[in-house]
Coordinates of N, CA and C in Angstrom, one line a residue:
M1 N 45.1 83.3 150.9 CA 45.4 83.2 152.3 C 44.3 82.4 153.0
S2 N 44.5 81.3 153.5 CA 43.5 80.6 154.2 C 43.5 80.9 155.7
E3 N 42.3 81.2 156.2 CA 42.2 81.6 157.6 C 42.0 80.3 158.4
Q4 N 42.7 80.3 159.5 CA 42.6 79.1 160.5 C 41.6 79.5 161.5
P5 N 40.9 78.5 162.1 CA 39.9 78.9 163.1 C 40.6 79.4 164.4
V6 N 39.9 80.3 165.0 CA 40.5 80.9 166.2 C 40.2 80.0 167.4
L7 N 39.1 79.3 167.4 CA 38.7 78.4 168.4 C 38.5 77.0 167.9
R8 N 39.1 76.0 168.4 CA 38.9 74.6 168.0 C 38.4 73.8 169.1
V9 N 37.3 73.1 168.9 CA 36.7 72.3 169.9 C 37.3 70.9 169.8
V10 N 37.9 70.4 170.9 CA 38.6 69.2 171.0 C 37.7 68.1 171.5
T11 N 36.9 68.4 172.5 CA 36.0 67.4 173.1 C 34.8 67.3 172.2
P12 N 34.4 66.0 171.8 CA 33.3 65.9 170.9 C 31.9 66.0 171.6
D13 N 31.9 65.9 172.9 CA 30.6 66.0 173.6 C 30.3 67.4 174.1
A14 N 30.8 68.5 173.5 CA 30.5 69.8 173.9 C 29.2 70.2 173.3
T15 N 28.3 70.8 174.0 CA 27.0 71.2 173.5 C 27.1 72.6 172.8
P16 N 26.2 72.9 171.9 CA 26.2 74.2 171.3 C 26.1 75.3 172.3
E17 N 25.4 75.1 173.4 CA 25.3 76.2 174.4 C 26.6 76.4 175.1
E18 N 27.4 75.4 175.4 CA 28.7 75.5 176.0 C 29.7 76.2 175.0
I19 N 29.6 75.9 173.8 CA 30.5 76.6 172.8 C 30.1 78.0 172.7
A20 N 28.8 78.3 172.7 CA 28.3 79.7 172.6 C 28.8 80.5 173.8
A21 N 28.8 79.8 175.0 CA 29.2 80.5 176.2 C 30.7 80.8 176.1
L22 N 31.5 79.9 175.6 CA 33.0 80.1 175.5 C 33.2 81.3 174.5
V23 N 32.5 81.3 173.4 CA 32.7 82.3 172.4 C 32.3 83.7 173.0
A24 N 31.2 83.7 173.8 CA 30.8 85.0 174.4 C 31.9 85.5 175.4
V25 N 32.5 84.6 176.2 CA 33.5 85.0 177.1 C 34.8 85.5 176.4
F26 N 35.2 84.8 175.4 CA 36.4 85.2 174.6 C 36.2 86.5 173.9
S27 N 35.0 86.7 173.3 CA 34.8 88.0 172.6 C 34.6 89.1 173.6
A28 N 34.1 88.9 174.8 CA 34.1 90.0 175.8 C 35.5 90.3 176.3
M29 N 36.4 89.4 176.4 CA 37.7 89.6 176.9 C 38.5 90.5 175.9
G30 N 38.2 90.3 174.6 CA 39.0 91.0 173.6 C 38.5 92.4 173.3
S31 N 37.3 92.8 173.8 CA 36.8 94.1 173.5 C 36.9 95.0 174.6
A32 N 37.8 94.9 175.5 CA 38.0 95.8 176.6 C 38.5 97.1 176.1
A33 N 37.8 98.2 176.4 CA 38.2 99.5 176.0 C 39.0 100.2 177.1
A34 N 39.9 101.1 176.7 CA 40.7 101.8 177.7 C 39.8 102.7 178.5
P35 N 40.1 102.9 179.7 CA 39.3 103.8 180.5 C 39.5 105.2 180.1
A36 N 38.4 106.0 180.0 CA 38.4 107.4 179.6 C 39.0 108.2 180.7
K37 N 39.8 109.2 180.3 CA 40.3 110.2 181.2 C 39.3 111.1 181.8
K38 N 39.3 111.3 183.1 CA 38.4 112.2 183.7 C 38.9 113.6 183.6
P39 N 38.1 114.6 183.2 CA 38.6 116.0 183.2 C 38.9 116.5 184.6
V40 N 40.0 117.2 184.7 CA 40.4 117.8 186.0 C 39.7 119.1 186.2
A41 N 39.1 119.3 187.3 CA 38.4 120.5 187.7 C 39.4 121.6 187.8
A42 N 39.0 122.8 187.6 CA 40.0 124.0 187.7 C 40.6 124.1 189.1
W43 N 39.8 123.9 190.1 CA 40.3 124.1 191.5 C 41.2 123.0 191.9
A44 N 41.2 121.8 191.2 CA 42.1 120.7 191.6 C 43.3 120.7 190.7
S45 N 43.4 121.6 189.8 CA 44.6 121.6 188.8 C 45.9 121.9 189.6
H46 N 46.9 121.2 189.1 CA 48.2 121.4 189.7 C 48.8 122.8 189.3
Q47 N 48.4 123.3 188.2 CA 48.9 124.6 187.7 C 48.4 125.8 188.6
R48 N 47.3 125.5 189.4 CA 46.8 126.6 190.2 C 47.8 126.8 191.4
R49 N 48.5 125.8 191.8 CA 49.5 125.9 192.9 C 50.8 126.6 192.5
L50 N 51.1 126.6 191.2 CA 52.3 127.2 190.7 C 52.2 128.7 190.7
R51 N 53.4 129.3 191.0 CA 53.4 130.8 191.0 C 53.4 131.2 189.5
P52 N 52.8 132.4 189.2 CA 52.8 132.9 187.9 C 54.2 133.4 187.6
A53 N 54.5 133.4 186.3 CA 55.8 133.9 185.9 C 55.9 135.4 186.1
H54 N 57.0 135.9 186.6 CA 57.2 137.3 186.8 C 57.8 137.9 185.6
P55 N 57.3 139.1 185.2 CA 57.8 139.7 184.0 C 59.3 140.1 184.3
H56 N 60.1 140.1 183.2 CA 61.5 140.4 183.4 C 61.8 141.4 182.2
G57 N 63.0 142.0 182.4 CA 63.4 142.9 181.3 C 63.0 144.4 181.7
P58 N 63.3 145.3 180.8 CA 62.9 146.7 181.1 C 61.4 146.9 181.4
G59 N 61.1 147.5 182.4 CA 59.7 147.8 182.8 C 59.1 146.6 183.5
G60 N 59.9 145.6 183.9 CA 59.4 144.4 184.5 C 58.9 144.7 185.9
W61 N 59.6 145.6 186.6 CA 59.1 145.9 188.0 C 57.8 146.5 188.0
R62 N 57.5 147.3 186.9 CA 56.2 148.0 186.8 C 55.1 147.0 186.5
A63 N 55.4 146.1 185.6 CA 54.4 145.1 185.2 C 54.1 144.1 186.3
S64 N 55.1 143.9 187.2 CA 54.9 142.9 188.3 C 53.8 143.3 189.2
G65 N 53.5 144.6 189.3 CA 52.4 145.1 190.2 C 51.1 145.2 189.6
Q66 N 51.0 145.0 188.3 CA 49.7 145.0 187.6 C 49.0 143.7 187.6
S67 N 47.7 143.7 187.8 CA 47.0 142.5 187.8 C 46.9 141.9 186.4
R68 N 46.7 140.7 186.3 CA 46.6 140.0 185.0 C 45.2 139.8 184.6

C-alpha cells in the first residue's frame, strides 16, 4: 500500500518557513480535543428539585413520615 502525501506544494517559490507554517496550522486544526464536561455541584443538580419517591404498599403511610 503506497501512501500519498497529505500536503502537496504546487507553487515552486514557497519557502521552507511558509511550508512549516502551513503544516503547523493544519496539524493544530486536526488535534482539537472535545471539551471536558464540568462536574455539576450538588446544590445546582436538577435532582435536588425533584420530589422524593413516596413509599407505597402496606405500611407506606408509616414510612412516609420517617426521615431518610
